[in-house]
Amino acid sequence: DPPPHDVAGVVALFKRLDPTRLVDTDSGGRANDRHIADVNDIHSYPFPHDARPSGTQYAMVGEFGGIGAFVRGKEWKPQACHTYLKVGTPQQGAAAYVKMAATLRSRVDHVSASVYTQTTDVELECDGFLNYDRTSKFSDEDTAAIRKANQAIIAASRARGVEGGAGTAA
């Protein structure tokens, strides 16, 4: 048989090839609305929207964030950076992230996973936790606040009897 060239056919093929793995139809895309795979994976910027599970799908915020604190001398191309939420200082960026994490913590009863975008600045996107040269944007206090917010999400999940959190960054 020739390989399928439609979304439903590709999902069915993957499920047939390895029925032990969960399939994400279209990370953040419109094919999620078809409910043919295992995850309702939404992308929302900058704030994490409220993904909802269904009878056949778990809920995931596959991308959120994009908080940009531009650090002079650390940009790939100065004054050419894009971000979804520009803040004046890294400290303000850390505070914004802590609020976003609190939103996710309040949804651990139905959101199973989330991904902050992004970990590092790249060429023309300066919304990472690390600068383009991979140095931290944050003070030790800001880093501790981010870690505490992430740990609170894990603790809230565990309080509901959900184990895991291994993929959660400090």
CSV table of C-alpha atoms in Angstrom, one decimal:
chain,number,residue,atom,x,y,z
A,1,ASP,CA,0.0,0.0,0.0
A,2,PRO,CA,1.2,3.5,-0.7
A,3,PRO,CA,1.6,5.8,2.3
A,4,PRO,CA,-1.3,8.0,3.1
A,5,HIS,CA,-1.3,11.6,2.2
A,6,ASP,CA,-4.1,12.8,4.5
A,7,VAL,CA,-4.0,13.7,8.2
A,8,ALA,CA,-6.3,10.9,9.3
A,9,GLY,CA,-4.5,8.3,7.2
A,10,VAL,CA,-1.1,9.4,8.6
A,11,VAL,CA,-2.4,9.3,12.2
A,12,ALA,CA,-3.9,5.8,11.6
A,13,LEU,CA,-0.5,4.6,10.1
A,14,PHE,CA,1.5,5.8,13.1
A,15,LYS,CA,-1.0,4.2,15.5
A,16,ARG,CA,-0.8,0.9,13.5
A,17,LEU,CA,3.1,1.1,13.4
A,18,ASP,CA,3.4,1.6,17.1
A,19,PRO,CA,0.2,1.4,19.2
A,20,THR,CA,2.2,2.0,22.4
A,21,ARG,CA,2.9,5.6,21.6
A,22,LEU,CA,0.7,8.6,21.9
A,23,VAL,CA,0.2,10.6,18.7
A,24,ASP,CA,-0.1,14.4,18.4
A,25,THR,CA,-1.9,15.1,15.2
A,26,ASP,CA,-0.8,18.7,14.6
A,27,SER,CA,1.0,20.4,17.4
A,28,GLY,CA,-0.9,23.7,17.8
A,29,GLY,CA,-2.6,23.4,14.4
A,30,ARG,CA,-6.2,23.1,13.2
A,31,ALA,CA,-6.1,19.3,12.8
A,32,ASN,CA,-6.4,19.1,16.6
A,33,ASP,CA,-10.1,20.0,16.1
A,34,ARG,CA,-10.6,16.7,14.3
A,35,HIS,CA,-10.0,14.7,17.5
A,36,ILE,CA,-8.3,11.8,15.7
A,37,ALA,CA,-5.2,11.5,17.8
A,38,ASP,CA,-4.4,11.4,21.5
A,39,VAL,CA,-3.8,15.1,22.4
A,40,ASN,CA,-5.5,18.4,22.2
A,41,ASP,CA,-2.3,20.4,21.8
A,42,ILE,CA,-2.9,24.2,21.6
A,43,HIS,CA,-0.3,27.0,21.1
A,44,SER,CA,-1.1,30.3,22.7
A,45,TYR,CA,1.0,33.4,23.1
A,46,PRO,CA,2.0,34.9,25.3
A,47,PHE,CA,-0.3,33.6,28.0
A,48,PRO,CA,-1.2,29.9,28.3
A,49,HIS,CA,-4.8,29.4,27.2
A,50,ASP,CA,-7.0,26.7,28.7
A,51,ALA,CA,-6.6,23.5,26.7
A,52,ARG,CA,-9.3,21.0,27.4
A,53,PRO,CA,-9.2,17.2,27.3
A,54,SER,CA,-11.9,15.2,25.7
A,55,GLY,CA,-13.0,11.6,26.1
A,56,THR,CA,-10.2,10.5,23.8
A,57,GLN,CA,-7.5,13.2,24.2
A,58,TYR,CA,-5.4,14.7,27.0
A,59,ALA,CA,-4.9,18.5,27.1
A,60,MET,CA,-1.6,20.2,26.5
A,61,VAL,CA,-0.4,23.7,26.0
A,62,GLY,CA,2.2,22.9,23.5
A,63,GLU,CA,3.6,26.4,23.3
A,64,PHE,CA,3.2,29.5,25.4
A,65,GLY,CA,5.4,32.3,26.6
A,66,GLY,CA,7.7,34.3,24.4
A,67,ILE,CA,8.6,36.8,27.1
A,68,GLY,CA,11.3,39.0,25.7
A,69,ALA,CA,13.7,40.9,27.8
A,70,PHE,CA,16.3,42.3,25.4
A,71,VAL,CA,19.8,42.5,27.0
A,72,ARG,CA,22.0,45.0,25.3
A,73,GLY,CA,25.1,43.4,23.8
A,74,LYS,CA,23.6,39.9,23.9
A,75,GLU,CA,21.4,40.1,20.8
A,76,TRP,CA,22.4,38.4,17.6
A,77,LYS,CA,21.2,41.4,15.6
A,78,PRO,CA,20.7,44.5,17.9
A,79,GLN,CA,17.3,46.0,17.9
A,80,ALA,CA,15.9,43.4,15.4
A,81,CYS,CA,14.4,41.0,17.9
A,82,HIS,CA,10.9,39.7,17.9
A,83,THR,CA,9.0,38.6,21.0
A,84,TYR,CA,5.3,38.0,21.9
A,85,LEU,CA,5.5,39.9,25.2
A,86,LYS,CA,8.2,42.5,25.5
A,87,VAL,CA,9.2,43.5,29.0
A,88,GLY,CA,11.7,46.1,30.2
A,89,THR,CA,14.0,44.0,32.3
A,90,PRO,CA,14.8,40.3,32.9
A,91,GLN,CA,13.3,40.7,36.4
A,92,GLN,CA,10.0,41.7,34.8
A,93,GLY,CA,10.3,38.7,32.5
A,94,ALA,CA,10.8,36.4,35.4
A,95,ALA,CA,7.8,37.9,37.2
A,96,ALA,CA,5.6,37.5,34.0
A,97,TYR,CA,6.7,33.8,33.8
A,98,VAL,CA,5.8,33.2,37.5
A,99,LYS,CA,2.3,34.5,36.8
A,100,MET,CA,2.0,32.2,33.7
A,101,ALA,CA,3.2,29.3,35.8
A,102,ALA,CA,0.5,30.1,38.4
A,103,THR,CA,-2.1,29.9,35.7
A,104,LEU,CA,-0.9,26.5,34.7
A,105,ARG,CA,-0.8,25.4,38.3
A,106,SER,CA,-4.4,26.3,38.6
A,107,ARG,CA,-5.2,23.9,35.7
A,108,VAL,CA,-3.4,20.8,36.7
A,109,ASP,CA,-6.8,19.1,37.1
A,110,HIS,CA,-7.1,19.0,33.3
A,111,VAL,CA,-3.9,20.2,31.5
A,112,SER,CA,-1.4,17.3,31.4
A,113,ALA,CA,1.6,19.1,29.8
A,114,SER,CA,2.9,22.5,28.9
A,115,VAL,CA,6.0,23.8,27.0
A,116,TYR,CA,7.4,27.3,27.5
A,117,THR,CA,8.8,28.8,24.3
A,118,GLN,CA,11.5,29.2,24.4
A,119,THR,CA,14.5,28.2,26.4
A,120,THR,CA,17.1,30.3,24.6
A,121,ASP,CA,17.2,33.4,22.4
A,122,VAL,CA,17.7,32.6,18.7
A,123,GLU,CA,18.7,34.8,15.9
A,124,LEU,CA,15.7,37.1,15.7
A,125,GLU,CA,13.6,35.9,18.6
A,126,CYS,CA,14.8,37.3,21.9
A,127,ASP,CA,12.3,35.6,24.2
A,128,GLY,CA,14.3,32.9,25.8
A,129,PHE,CA,15.5,32.4,29.4
A,130,LEU,CA,19.0,32.5,28.1
A,131,ASN,CA,20.6,35.1,25.9
A,132,TYR,CA,21.8,34.3,22.4
A,133,ASP,CA,25.3,33.5,23.8
A,134,ARG,CA,23.6,31.1,26.3
A,135,THR,CA,24.3,33.2,29.4
A,136,SER,CA,21.4,33.6,31.8
A,137,LYS,CA,19.2,36.7,31.7
A,138,PHE,CA,18.2,36.3,35.3
A,139,SER,CA,19.7,37.0,38.7
A,140,ASP,CA,19.9,34.2,41.2
A,141,GLU,CA,16.8,35.5,42.8
A,142,ASP,CA,14.8,35.5,39.5
A,143,THR,CA,16.1,32.0,38.8
A,144,ALA,CA,14.9,30.8,42.2
A,145,ALA,CA,11.5,32.4,41.7
A,146,ILE,CA,11.1,30.6,38.3
A,147,ARG,CA,12.2,27.3,39.9
A,148,LYS,CA,9.8,27.7,42.7
A,149,ALA,CA,7.0,28.4,40.3
A,150,ASN,CA,7.8,25.2,38.3
A,151,GLN,CA,8.1,23.2,41.5
A,152,ALA,CA,4.6,24.4,42.5
A,153,ILE,CA,3.2,23.0,39.3
A,154,ILE,CA,4.7,19.7,40.0
A,155,ALA,CA,3.6,19.7,43.7
A,156,ALA,CA,0.0,20.6,42.6
A,157,SER,CA,0.0,17.7,40.2
A,158,ARG,CA,1.3,15.3,42.8
A,159,ALA,CA,-1.3,16.5,45.3
A,160,ARG,CA,-3.8,15.3,42.8
A,161,GLY,CA,-2.1,11.9,42.6
A,162,VAL,CA,-0.3,12.5,39.4
A,163,GLU,CA,3.3,11.3,39.3
A,164,GLY,CA,5.8,12.7,36.9
A,165,GLY,CA,7.2,16.1,36.2
A,166,ALA,CA,10.5,14.6,35.0
A,167,GLY,CA,10.4,16.7,31.9
A,168,THR,CA,9.9,19.9,33.8
A,169,ALA,CA,12.8,22.3,33.8
A,170,ALA,CA,14.1,23.9,36.9
